[in-house]
Short mmCIF file of C-alpha atoms in Angstrom, two decimals:
data_model
loop_
_atom_site.label_atom_id
_atom_site.label_comp_id
_atom_site.label_asym_id
_atom_site.label_seq_id
_atom_site.Cartn_x
_atom_site.Cartn_y
_atom_site.Cartn_z
CA MET A 1 -93.79 11.39 -38.08
CA SER A 2 -90.19 10.63 -37.19
CA SER A 3 -89.35 9.66 -40.79
CA GLN A 4 -90.41 13.12 -42.00
CA LEU A 5 -88.30 15.07 -39.52
CA PRO A 6 -84.60 15.77 -40.07
CA GLY A 7 -82.16 14.23 -37.59
CA ASP A 8 -81.18 17.52 -35.98
CA ILE A 9 -84.81 18.23 -35.07
CA LEU A 10 -85.14 14.80 -33.48
CA PHE A 11 -81.96 15.45 -31.50
CA LEU A 12 -83.28 18.82 -30.28
CA ILE A 13 -86.50 17.14 -29.12
CA CYS A 14 -84.53 14.53 -27.20
CA GLU A 15 -82.21 17.18 -25.81
CA GLN A 16 -85.19 19.02 -24.34
CA LEU A 17 -86.43 15.78 -22.77
CA ARG A 18 -82.95 15.21 -21.35
CA ASP A 19 -82.85 18.65 -19.77
CA GLN A 20 -86.14 17.81 -18.02
CA TYR A 21 -84.88 14.36 -16.95
CA GLU A 22 -87.73 12.66 -18.79
CA PHE A 23 -86.24 9.17 -18.65
CA ASN A 24 -89.44 7.34 -19.56
CA SER A 25 -90.17 9.65 -22.51
CA LEU A 26 -86.65 9.18 -23.86
CA PHE A 27 -87.00 5.41 -23.55
CA GLN A 28 -90.30 5.50 -25.45
CA CYS A 29 -88.63 7.55 -28.17
CA ALA A 30 -85.78 5.03 -28.36
CA VAL A 31 -88.15 2.15 -29.07
CA ALA A 32 -90.48 4.17 -31.32
CA SER A 33 -88.36 4.00 -34.48
CA LYS A 34 -84.84 3.35 -35.71
CA GLN A 35 -84.41 7.01 -36.65
CA PHE A 36 -85.43 8.14 -33.17
CA ALA A 37 -83.29 5.55 -31.37
CA GLY A 38 -79.92 7.23 -31.89
CA PRO A 39 -80.87 10.73 -30.61
CA ALA A 40 -82.94 9.26 -27.76
CA LEU A 41 -80.29 6.84 -26.51
CA SER A 42 -77.43 9.31 -26.75
CA ASN A 43 -79.34 11.77 -24.56
CA LEU A 44 -80.56 9.03 -22.24
CA TYR A 45 -77.03 7.84 -21.51
CA ARG A 46 -75.79 11.38 -21.01
CA ILE A 47 -77.91 11.50 -17.83
CA HIS A 48 -77.56 7.84 -16.89
CA ASP A 49 -75.81 8.75 -13.63
CA VAL A 50 -79.02 10.23 -12.17
CA ALA A 51 -81.41 7.66 -13.61
CA PRO A 52 -84.09 6.24 -11.25
CA VAL A 53 -82.57 2.77 -11.68
CA THR A 54 -79.19 3.74 -10.19
CA SER A 55 -78.28 4.19 -6.53
CA ASN A 56 -79.82 7.68 -6.81
CA GLY A 57 -83.23 6.16 -7.44
CA ALA A 58 -85.84 4.54 -5.25
CA GLY A 59 -88.62 2.10 -5.91
CA VAL A 60 -90.96 -0.37 -4.31
CA ASP A 61 -89.82 -3.32 -6.40
CA GLU A 62 -86.18 -3.52 -5.36
CA ARG A 63 -85.52 -6.68 -7.37
CA ARG A 64 -86.71 -5.10 -10.60
CA LEU A 65 -84.82 -1.91 -9.82
CA THR A 66 -81.59 -3.86 -9.28
CA ASP A 67 -82.16 -5.79 -12.52
CA GLN A 68 -82.43 -2.56 -14.51
CA TRP A 69 -79.52 -1.03 -12.62
CA ALA A 70 -77.29 -4.00 -13.49
CA SER A 71 -78.49 -3.99 -17.12
CA LEU A 72 -77.54 -0.34 -17.49
CA TRP A 73 -73.98 -0.93 -16.31
CA ARG A 74 -73.54 -4.19 -18.22
CA SER A 75 -74.67 -2.62 -21.51
CA LEU A 76 -72.40 0.36 -20.92
CA ILE A 77 -69.34 -1.85 -20.31
CA LEU A 78 -70.16 -4.21 -23.21
CA SER A 79 -70.46 -1.29 -25.60
CA THR A 80 -66.72 -0.63 -25.27
CA SER A 81 -66.14 -4.00 -27.00
CA GLY A 82 -68.67 -3.37 -29.78
CA LYS A 83 -71.11 -5.93 -28.35
CA THR A 84 -74.13 -3.59 -28.35
CA VAL A 85 -76.20 -2.06 -31.16
CA PHE A 86 -75.19 1.47 -30.17
CA PRO A 87 -71.87 2.72 -28.70
CA TYR A 88 -73.30 3.82 -25.35
CA TYR A 89 -69.87 4.59 -23.91
CA ARG A 90 -69.51 7.48 -26.36
CA TYR A 91 -72.59 9.22 -25.00
CA ILE A 92 -71.70 9.52 -21.33
CA ARG A 93 -70.38 12.76 -19.84
CA VAL A 94 -70.41 11.67 -16.19
CA LEU A 95 -68.74 8.42 -15.12
CA SER A 96 -69.82 7.50 -11.59
CA LEU A 97 -67.74 4.55 -10.50
CA ARG A 98 -69.13 5.22 -7.03
CA ASP A 99 -72.54 4.16 -8.33
CA LEU A 100 -71.00 1.03 -9.82
CA ALA A 101 -69.38 0.24 -6.46
CA ALA A 102 -72.79 0.57 -4.81
CA LEU A 103 -74.20 -1.93 -7.31
CA LEU A 104 -71.41 -4.44 -6.65
CA ASP A 105 -72.05 -4.13 -2.92
CA ASP A 106 -75.83 -4.49 -3.24
CA SER A 107 -77.11 -7.67 -1.57
CA ILE A 108 -79.77 -8.36 -4.23
CA PHE A 109 -77.19 -7.96 -6.98
CA LYS A 110 -74.72 -10.30 -5.29
CA ASP A 111 -77.41 -12.92 -4.65
CA GLN A 112 -79.29 -12.89 -7.94
CA TYR A 113 -77.54 -10.96 -10.72
CA SER A 114 -73.77 -11.07 -10.25
CA HIS A 115 -73.28 -14.36 -12.14
CA ASP A 116 -75.13 -13.13 -15.24
CA PHE A 117 -73.42 -9.74 -15.01
CA PHE A 118 -69.89 -11.14 -14.99
CA LYS A 119 -70.19 -13.71 -17.75
CA ASP A 120 -68.78 -14.07 -21.26
CA GLU A 121 -66.90 -10.88 -22.20
CA LEU A 122 -67.07 -9.47 -18.65
CA ALA A 123 -65.94 -12.61 -16.82
CA ASP A 124 -62.34 -11.49 -16.43
CA LEU A 125 -63.37 -8.13 -14.85
CA ALA A 126 -64.61 -9.63 -11.59
CA VAL A 127 -62.13 -9.71 -8.72
CA GLU A 128 -63.60 -11.92 -6.03
CA THR A 129 -62.81 -12.26 -2.35
CA LYS A 130 -62.95 -15.75 -1.00
CA GLY A 131 -65.72 -16.08 1.57
CA ARG A 132 -67.05 -18.87 3.68
CA PRO A 133 -68.18 -21.88 1.62
CA ASN A 134 -71.79 -21.65 2.79
CA LEU A 135 -72.25 -18.08 1.55
CA ARG A 136 -74.68 -17.76 -1.35
CA SER A 137 -73.59 -14.26 -2.30
CA ARG A 138 -70.51 -13.56 -4.35
CA MET A 139 -68.00 -11.51 -2.41
CA PHE A 140 -66.23 -8.94 -4.58
CA ASN A 141 -63.00 -7.11 -4.05
CA ILE A 142 -64.74 -3.90 -4.98
CA PRO A 143 -61.68 -1.64 -5.40
CA GLY A 144 -59.98 -4.24 -7.60
CA THR A 145 -63.09 -4.78 -9.74
CA ILE A 146 -63.71 -1.03 -10.07
CA GLU A 147 -60.11 -0.54 -11.18
CA LYS A 148 -60.47 -3.13 -13.97
CA ILE A 149 -63.81 -1.77 -15.20
CA GLY A 150 -62.53 1.79 -14.95
CA ASP A 151 -59.55 0.89 -17.13
CA LYS A 152 -61.87 -0.59 -19.75
CA LEU A 153 -64.30 2.34 -19.81
CA ILE A 154 -61.81 5.18 -19.62
CA GLU A 155 -59.63 3.65 -22.34
CA GLN A 156 -62.52 4.04 -24.79
CA THR A 157 -64.56 6.95 -23.49
CA THR A 158 -63.23 10.32 -24.61
CA MET A 159 -66.05 12.69 -23.61
CA ILE A 160 -66.05 12.33 -19.80
CA GLU A 161 -66.43 15.69 -18.09
CA GLU A 162 -66.99 14.44 -14.53
CA LEU A 163 -65.38 11.46 -12.80
CA ASP A 164 -66.82 10.20 -9.51
CA CYS A 165 -64.83 7.47 -7.75
CA SER A 166 -65.17 5.75 -4.41
CA GLU A 167 -62.18 3.65 -3.40
CA ILE A 168 -59.44 4.30 -5.92
CA ASN A 169 -55.70 4.61 -5.40
CA HIS A 170 -53.36 7.24 -6.74
CA LYS A 171 -51.74 4.85 -9.22
CA SER A 172 -55.03 4.14 -10.99
CA LEU A 173 -56.04 7.81 -11.00
CA SER A 174 -52.67 8.84 -12.42
CA ARG A 175 -53.12 6.21 -15.15
CA TRP A 176 -56.57 7.50 -16.09
CA ILE A 177 -55.99 11.26 -16.05
CA PRO A 178 -54.01 11.48 -19.35
CA ARG A 179 -57.03 9.92 -21.13
CA LEU A 180 -59.57 12.36 -19.66
CA LYS A 181 -58.92 15.35 -21.92
CA ARG A 182 -62.33 16.93 -21.23
CA LEU A 183 -62.38 16.42 -17.46
CA GLN A 184 -63.88 19.35 -15.57
CA GLN A 185 -64.81 17.86 -12.21
CA LEU A 186 -63.24 15.18 -10.03
CA ARG A 187 -64.93 13.62 -6.99
CA LEU A 188 -63.10 11.14 -4.76
CA TRP A 189 -63.56 9.37 -1.46
CA ASN A 190 -59.99 9.62 -0.20
CA GLY A 191 -57.89 12.64 -1.06
CA THR A 192 -54.70 10.56 -0.95
CA ALA A 193 -55.54 9.44 -4.50
CA LEU A 194 -54.49 12.96 -5.57
CA ILE A 195 -50.86 12.48 -4.54
CA GLY A 196 -48.76 13.20 -7.62
CA ALA A 197 -51.84 13.94 -9.78
CA GLY A 198 -51.60 17.74 -9.84
CA SER A 199 -49.07 18.02 -12.65
CA LEU A 200 -51.00 15.45 -14.72
CA LEU A 201 -54.23 17.41 -14.39
CA LYS A 202 -52.43 20.59 -15.38
CA SER A 203 -50.92 18.95 -18.47
CA HIS A 204 -53.84 16.85 -19.73
CA CYS A 205 -57.07 18.40 -18.45
CA PRO A 206 -57.25 22.06 -19.50
CA ASP A 207 -60.89 22.44 -18.35
CA PHE A 208 -60.45 20.97 -14.86
CA THR A 209 -61.77 23.45 -12.26
CA ILE A 210 -63.80 21.53 -9.62
CA LEU A 211 -62.41 19.20 -6.95
CA LYS A 212 -64.39 17.27 -4.33
CA PHE A 213 -63.36 14.57 -1.90
CA PHE A 214 -64.66 13.13 1.34
CA MET A 215 -61.56 12.92 3.53
CA TRP A 216 -57.79 13.09 3.70
CA PRO A 217 -56.92 11.23 6.92
CA ASP A 218 -53.11 11.21 6.72
CA GLU A 219 -51.27 13.12 9.43
CA ASP A 220 -49.32 15.03 6.79
CA ALA A 221 -52.44 15.81 4.74
CA ASP A 222 -51.75 19.53 5.07
CA ASP A 223 -48.43 19.18 3.24
CA GLN A 224 -49.75 16.61 0.75
CA PHE A 225 -52.85 18.57 -0.25
CA ALA A 226 -50.89 21.82 -0.44
CA ALA A 227 -48.33 20.11 -2.70
CA PHE A 228 -51.12 18.94 -5.00
CA LEU A 229 -52.59 22.44 -5.21
CA ASN A 230 -49.16 23.92 -5.92
CA GLN A 231 -48.67 21.40 -8.76
CA LEU A 232 -51.81 22.71 -10.45
CA LYS A 233 -50.53 26.27 -10.78
CA PRO A 234 -50.97 28.34 -12.82
CA LYS A 235 -54.19 26.40 -13.55
CA ASN A 236 -57.16 28.05 -11.91
CA ILE A 237 -59.43 26.12 -9.55
CA LYS A 238 -62.95 27.45 -9.12
CA SER A 239 -64.35 25.09 -6.49
CA VAL A 240 -62.92 22.95 -3.68
CA GLU A 241 -65.14 20.83 -1.44
CA ILE A 242 -64.18 18.46 1.39
CA PHE A 243 -67.23 16.64 2.69
CA GLY A 244 -65.73 15.04 5.79
CA SER A 245 -62.65 15.41 7.91
CA SER A 246 -59.15 16.21 6.78
CA ASN A 247 -55.99 17.46 8.39
CA SER A 248 -55.81 20.51 6.16
CA ARG A 249 -54.32 23.51 7.89
CA SER A 250 -52.47 26.74 7.10
CA ASN A 251 -50.37 25.30 4.25
CA VAL A 252 -53.56 24.44 2.35
CA VAL A 253 -54.91 27.96 2.94
CA THR A 254 -51.68 29.46 1.60
CA ALA A 255 -51.84 27.24 -1.49
CA LEU A 256 -55.50 28.11 -2.11
CA SER A 257 -54.75 31.81 -1.84
CA GLU A 258 -52.69 31.57 -5.03
CA PHE A 259 -55.86 30.92 -7.04
CA GLY A 260 -57.03 34.42 -6.16
CA ALA A 261 -60.18 35.71 -7.82
CA ASP A 262 -60.75 32.45 -9.70
CA LEU A 263 -61.82 30.60 -6.53
CA VAL A 264 -65.59 31.08 -6.21
CA GLU A 265 -66.66 28.13 -4.04
CA LEU A 266 -65.07 26.74 -0.87
CA LYS A 267 -66.68 24.03 1.28
CA PHE A 268 -64.82 22.46 4.20
CA GLY A 269 -66.32 19.94 6.61
CA ALA A 270 -64.90 19.20 10.08
CA ILE A 271 -61.96 21.57 9.68
CA ALA A 272 -59.11 21.96 12.14
CA ASP A 273 -58.88 25.03 14.37
CA GLU A 274 -55.73 26.15 12.58
CA LEU A 275 -57.45 26.21 9.21
CA LEU A 276 -60.26 28.43 10.44
CA THR A 277 -57.91 30.86 12.16
CA SER A 278 -55.83 31.01 8.95
CA LEU A 279 -58.69 31.74 6.56
CA HIS A 280 -57.95 35.45 6.50
CA LYS A 281 -54.75 34.52 4.64
CA LEU A 282 -56.91 33.75 1.61
CA GLY A 283 -56.55 37.50 1.09
CA SER A 284 -56.90 37.78 -2.69
CA CYS A 285 -59.70 35.18 -2.86
CA THR A 286 -62.37 37.86 -2.62
CA SER A 287 -64.57 36.56 -5.45
CA LEU A 288 -66.00 33.76 -3.33
CA ARG A 289 -69.72 33.27 -3.87
CA THR A 290 -70.13 30.17 -1.65
CA LEU A 291 -68.48 29.51 1.72
CA HIS A 292 -69.42 26.45 3.80
CA LEU A 293 -67.46 25.68 6.98
CA GLU A 294 -67.91 23.19 9.80
CA THR A 295 -65.65 23.51 12.82
CA ARG A 296 -65.48 22.47 16.46
CA ILE A 297 -63.21 25.33 17.41
CA ARG A 298 -63.08 26.19 21.11
CA GLU A 299 -63.72 29.71 22.34
CA SER A 300 -60.19 29.90 23.72
CA SER A 301 -58.69 29.01 20.34
CA ILE A 302 -59.43 32.29 18.64
CA ASP A 303 -58.32 35.67 19.92
CA ALA A 304 -59.80 39.08 19.21
CA PRO A 305 -57.20 40.21 16.62
CA THR A 306 -57.63 36.98 14.62
CA LEU A 307 -61.41 37.32 14.79
CA LYS A 308 -61.11 40.87 13.50
CA GLU A 309 -58.94 39.71 10.59
CA LEU A 310 -61.43 36.97 9.73
CA SER A 311 -64.33 39.40 9.81
CA THR A 312 -62.45 41.93 7.66
CA TRP A 313 -61.64 39.29 5.06
CA LEU A 314 -65.24 38.06 4.97
CA THR A 315 -66.62 41.54 4.35
CA SER A 316 -64.10 41.98 1.53
CA CYS A 317 -65.77 39.07 -0.30
CA SER A 318 -68.45 41.25 -1.85
CA SER A 319 -69.70 38.46 -4.16
CA LEU A 320 -70.76 36.17 -1.31
CA THR A 321 -74.29 34.85 -1.75
CA ASP A 322 -74.25 31.51 0.11
CA ILE A 323 -72.88 30.96 3.65
CA ARG A 324 -73.14 27.87 5.81
CA PHE A 325 -71.32 27.84 9.15
CA ILE A 326 -71.59 25.08 11.76
CA ASN A 327 -69.57 25.35 14.97
CA ASP A 328 -69.46 24.61 18.69
CA ASN A 329 -68.32 28.08 19.73
CA SER A 330 -71.41 29.84 21.05
CA SER A 331 -69.97 33.36 20.73
CA LEU A 332 -68.26 33.05 17.36
CA ILE A 333 -71.26 33.47 15.03
CA PRO A 334 -72.50 36.85 16.33
CA SER A 335 -68.97 38.28 16.40
CA LEU A 336 -68.02 37.01 12.96
CA PHE A 337 -71.18 37.52 10.94
CA THR A 338 -72.86 40.65 12.30
CA PRO A 339 -70.42 42.98 10.44
CA LEU A 340 -70.93 40.89 7.30
CA LEU A 341 -74.71 41.26 7.43
CA LEU A 342 -74.45 45.01 7.93
CA ASP A 343 -72.00 45.58 5.07
CA PRO A 344 -73.89 47.28 2.20
CA THR A 345 -71.82 45.50 -0.47
CA ILE A 346 -72.95 42.04 0.73
CA HIS A 347 -76.15 40.56 -0.73
CA LEU A 348 -76.67 37.10 0.69
CA GLN A 349 -79.20 34.73 -0.83
CA SER A 350 -78.68 31.74 1.46
CA LEU A 351 -77.55 31.73 5.10
CA GLU A 352 -77.27 28.78 7.49
CA LEU A 353 -75.80 29.26 10.96
CA THR A 354 -75.81 26.54 13.59
CA ARG A 355 -75.06 26.26 17.30
CA TYR A 356 -74.87 29.72 18.76
CA ASP A 357 -76.17 31.27 21.95
CA ALA A 358 -79.16 33.46 21.19
CA SER A 359 -78.66 35.39 24.42
CA THR A 360 -75.48 36.95 22.99
CA ALA A 361 -76.88 37.37 19.49
CA ARG A 362 -79.19 40.39 19.78
CA SER A 363 -77.03 42.48 17.46
CA PHE A 364 -76.78 39.58 15.03
CA HIS A 365 -80.56 39.04 14.97
CA ASP A 366 -81.04 42.78 14.57
CA ALA A 367 -78.71 42.74 11.55
CA LEU A 368 -80.69 40.08 9.67
CA SER A 369 -83.04 42.73 8.32
CA ALA A 370 -80.09 44.35 6.51
CA GLN A 371 -80.14 41.42 4.07
CA SER A 372 -83.91 41.56 3.51
CA SER A 373 -83.74 42.51 -0.16
CA SER A 374 -81.64 39.52 -1.22
CA LEU A 375 -82.13 36.72 1.33
CA ARG A 376 -84.08 33.74 -0.04
CA SER A 377 -83.10 30.91 2.33
CA LEU A 378 -82.41 31.14 6.07
CA ILE A 379 -81.61 28.33 8.52
CA LEU A 380 -80.91 29.15 12.17
CA LYS A 381 -80.16 26.65 14.94
CA ALA A 382 -79.47 28.13 18.35
CA ASP A 383 -80.28 27.87 22.03
CA GLY A 384 -83.56 29.71 22.28
CA GLU A 385 -84.01 29.72 26.08
CA THR A 386 -82.87 33.32 26.38
CA CYS A 387 -83.76 34.44 22.88
CA ASP A 388 -85.63 37.73 22.47
CA CYS A 389 -88.39 36.26 20.30
CA ASP A 390 -90.01 39.62 19.54
CA LEU A 391 -86.74 41.10 18.31
CA LEU A 392 -85.92 38.06 16.16
CA VAL A 393 -89.38 37.92 14.59
CA ALA A 394 -89.45 41.67 13.94
CA ASN A 395 -86.25 41.42 11.92
CA LEU A 396 -87.25 38.21 10.17
CA CYS A 397 -90.48 39.86 9.08
CA CYS A 398 -88.40 42.32 7.08
CA CYS A 399 -87.14 39.44 4.93
CA THR A 400 -90.27 39.29 2.81
CA LYS A 401 -88.62 37.50 -0.12
CA LEU A 402 -87.70 34.40 1.86
CA LYS A 403 -88.63 31.10 0.22
CA ASP A 404 -87.11 28.75 2.82
CA LEU A 405 -87.15 29.46 6.56
CA HIS A 406 -85.95 26.78 8.99
CA LEU A 407 -85.81 27.65 12.69
CA PHE A 408 -84.58 25.06 15.20
CA PHE A 409 -84.30 25.61 18.97
CA VAL A 410 -84.10 29.37 18.50
CA SER A 411 -87.90 29.41 18.07
CA ASP A 412 -88.69 27.09 21.01
CA PHE A 413 -90.55 29.89 22.82
CA PHE A 414 -92.51 31.14 19.81
CA GLN A 415 -96.22 31.68 20.32
CA ASP A 416 -99.09 31.79 17.80
CA SER A 417 -98.51 35.51 17.29
CA HIS A 418 -94.88 34.99 16.27
CA ILE A 419 -95.68 32.30 13.71
CA ASN A 420 -98.59 34.32 12.33
CA ALA A 421 -96.40 37.41 11.96
CA LEU A 422 -93.86 35.42 9.94
CA ALA A 423 -96.53 33.91 7.70
CA ASP A 424 -98.11 37.31 7.09
CA SER A 425 -94.77 38.81 6.04
CA MET A 426 -93.40 35.94 3.93
CA LEU A 427 -96.06 35.12 1.37
CA GLU A 428 -93.52 33.51 -0.97
CA LEU A 429 -92.46 30.81 1.51
CA GLU A 430 -92.01 27.35 0.03
CA GLU A 431 -90.51 25.65 3.11
CA PHE A 432 -91.38 26.62 6.69
CA VAL A 433 -89.85 24.69 9.60
CA VAL A 434 -90.47 26.08 13.07
CA SER A 435 -90.69 25.07 16.71
CA GLY A 436 -92.74 26.75 19.42
CA TRP A 437 -94.83 26.32 22.53
CA ASN A 438 -98.56 25.75 22.93
CA ILE A 439 -99.34 26.47 19.29
CA SER A 440 -103.05 26.44 18.47
CA ASP A 441 -105.55 26.53 15.60
CA ALA A 442 -105.01 30.30 15.44
CA ILE A 443 -102.14 29.77 12.98
CA TRP A 444 -104.07 27.91 10.27
CA PRO A 445 -105.75 30.91 8.57
CA ASN A 446 -102.34 32.51 8.17
CA MET A 447 -100.80 29.25 6.89
CA SER A 448 -103.55 29.14 4.27
CA ARG A 449 -102.24 32.37 2.78
CA LEU A 450 -98.93 30.72 1.86
CA ARG A 451 -99.94 29.68 -1.63
CA SER A 452 -96.49 28.38 -2.66
CA LEU A 453 -95.79 26.29 0.45
CA HIS A 454 -94.47 22.78 -0.22
CA ARG A 455 -93.20 21.87 3.25
CA LEU A 456 -94.59 22.76 6.66
CA ASP A 457 -92.89 21.25 9.72
CA LEU A 458 -94.47 22.24 13.02
CA ASN A 459 -91.99 20.93 15.58
CA ALA A 460 -93.92 22.69 18.32
CA PHE A 461 -95.91 21.51 21.32
CA SER A 462 -99.36 22.04 19.82
CA ASN A 463 -103.04 21.53 20.56
CA PHE A 464 -104.55 21.52 17.07
CA THR A 465 -108.05 20.24 16.48
CA PHE A 466 -108.77 17.76 13.73
CA ASP A 467 -111.41 19.96 12.08
CA ALA A 468 -109.00 22.90 11.85
CA VAL A 469 -106.35 20.74 10.17
CA LEU A 470 -108.93 19.46 7.66
CA ASP A 471 -110.02 23.03 6.94
CA TYR A 472 -106.41 23.93 6.24
CA ILE A 473 -106.00 20.97 3.88
CA ASN A 474 -109.18 21.97 2.03
CA SER A 475 -107.82 25.52 1.61
CA LEU A 476 -104.74 24.37 -0.30
CA GLY A 477 -104.41 25.33 -3.94
CA PRO A 478 -102.39 24.35 -7.04
CA GLY A 479 -99.31 26.15 -5.74
CA ASN A 480 -99.20 23.79 -2.75
CA GLN A 481 -98.85 20.69 -4.91
CA GLY A 482 -96.89 17.95 -3.10
CA LEU A 483 -97.10 19.65 0.31
CA ALA A 484 -95.44 17.70 3.13
CA LEU A 485 -97.25 18.57 6.38
CA SER A 486 -95.68 17.40 9.64
CA ILE A 487 -97.10 17.85 13.14
CA SER A 488 -94.46 16.25 15.30
CA MET A 489 -95.30 17.15 18.92
CA ALA A 490 -99.06 17.20 19.34
CA ASP A 491 -100.58 17.53 22.79
CA PRO A 492 -101.20 13.95 24.00
CA THR A 493 -104.26 15.16 25.91
CA TYR A 494 -106.18 15.65 22.65
CA PRO A 495 -104.69 13.18 20.17
CA PHE A 496 -105.92 12.47 16.66
CA SER A 497 -107.27 8.95 16.36
CA GLU A 498 -105.81 6.55 13.81
CA ALA A 499 -108.93 7.02 11.69
CA GLU A 500 -108.52 10.80 11.78
CA GLN A 501 -104.84 10.58 10.87
CA ASN A 502 -105.66 8.31 7.94
CA MET A 503 -108.40 10.65 6.79
CA ALA A 504 -106.00 13.62 6.89
CA ARG A 505 -103.45 11.64 4.88
CA GLU A 506 -106.03 10.67 2.28
CA MET A 507 -107.42 14.18 1.96
CA LEU A 508 -103.95 15.72 1.61
CA ALA A 509 -102.99 13.14 -1.00
CA VAL A 510 -106.17 13.75 -2.99
CA ARG A 511 -106.06 17.52 -2.64
CA VAL A 512 -102.42 18.21 -3.60
CA GLU A 513 -100.73 14.78 -3.74
CA GLY A 514 -99.21 15.66 -0.39
CA ARG A 515 -97.98 13.74 2.65
CA PHE A 516 -99.13 14.01 6.27
CA ASP A 517 -97.02 12.97 9.29
CA TYR A 518 -98.29 13.09 12.83
CA ALA A 519 -96.65 12.31 16.18
CA LEU A 520 -97.62 12.90 19.78
CA ALA A 521 -95.54 14.55 22.44
CA ARG A 522 -95.00 11.75 24.95
CA GLY A 523 -94.59 13.60 28.22
CA THR A 524 -95.88 16.41 30.37
CA PRO A 525 -95.06 20.11 30.56
CA CYS A 526 -92.35 21.12 33.00
CA ARG A 527 -93.12 23.36 35.95
CA GLN A 528 -90.24 25.73 35.25
CA GLY A 529 -91.57 27.10 31.98
CA PRO A 530 -92.58 26.27 28.42
CA MET A 531 -90.39 23.20 28.05
CA VAL A 532 -91.26 19.54 27.82
CA SER A 533 -89.38 16.51 29.07
CA ASP A 534 -86.67 14.56 27.34
CA TYR A 535 -88.97 12.86 24.85
CA LEU A 536 -88.82 16.00 22.70
CA PRO A 537 -85.74 16.20 20.45
CA PHE A 538 -86.21 19.92 19.76
CA PHE A 539 -86.41 21.10 23.35
CA CYS A 540 -83.91 21.34 26.15
CA PHE A 541 -84.31 18.91 29.02
CA ARG A 542 -85.63 20.34 32.27
CA ILE A 543 -86.15 18.39 35.50
CA PRO A 544 -89.78 18.86 36.76
#
């Protein structure tokens, strides 16, 4: 058949398989015929960075997985010297040197595959660290080896759109940037590699808009990062993400503000107090669609006028759809986000708020219903000891379009009636994570109505019967395919036997190819109320 089809049709077929991440199908196409090999391999290598044989994959046979992982990288590197049938290096769009670093640091690779990997044409790329003489494994200087291999790949590869590095210094990055004409996204471990790189990115990478790095630990990181951002101007950055800690402060906020309406995504982890209290200076950056912040700000560190300015700026970002805010200030979330929820121009799709005091959040919980028409994902983690459960559930029930609902701590006092009310109102739920107290078989008929559910975590002290759980499993339909069911705090007075647990696992696997997890609560109820002792990770500790 392949000999009768024109090449562009074969490429379109392989392109569709690539978009669906059909690695095995593309491989079978590659070995089916010579005509099919080119289109199949070019599309296969375009998604090599997420292949099951890389560090993103998982498998039972780790040795075989590592063998294939090493073969992928060796063939890719050899292709730059014309030592392979096809020029694989021309096909890649994402170069993940972080994945290569993971391979070099893999114990199976070092023990069994490193010698064959670094032989012949690749022998001079290995930079080894001298170890003790009795060590079987080869010890690599990973940054030095990555630098050599990166030089070889980037010198030849002209189509890279995304570069992902682990440990790389600013000299190497500055050497590579002029060759990456199509670069759109850059992901680094240490932000210090960006020192002096801003002007190079502006001159050589016209499509560069996304920056991600894990940390910037230098004391003067605020000045250094701000200088980098200022070098990029007038280039427009759309997304900035810092996964871990950095010393970014007000200078970085001022520099980011210059990108104005072009900045649509901002994610900061472990930010300093000064950065949070300066966010209102982003002023013109009102086109943000995604805002993720993690802070340990103290209550005394933010005054009422600053809080008002922050809230005013947030509500001016009318395009916001995704908010994630993690903090240790129990009063900050209600004060900051209640006006945002009530603003008619805001239509959130995803909201995650962590560590707030539910006793001071009545107005915030009441405002959740204002986002009912747009909200699709909601994650709340709060102290639920003084939570008004009826008020919270009443407003959550208005959010009938929710697909993901995760409640931690804030639902510790939920009863059967609360969980049933949520299930009755949210028939489109795909993930439901909830805690509670003394939950019984009364919830299973309502759970059975959730025909799209793929994850159900019941982190509640429960007294389910085995027959009721089996009835629920038997009620599952095609929309529940792959359901992960977790009962994590079952009443130890009426435990499921090992045989019953195994039967539930087998039935769930047969019914919907699902997974069943079961754990007992290992303690006794406390006398002071519906809490259990310190064996329960989702409940507060109370002394009997």
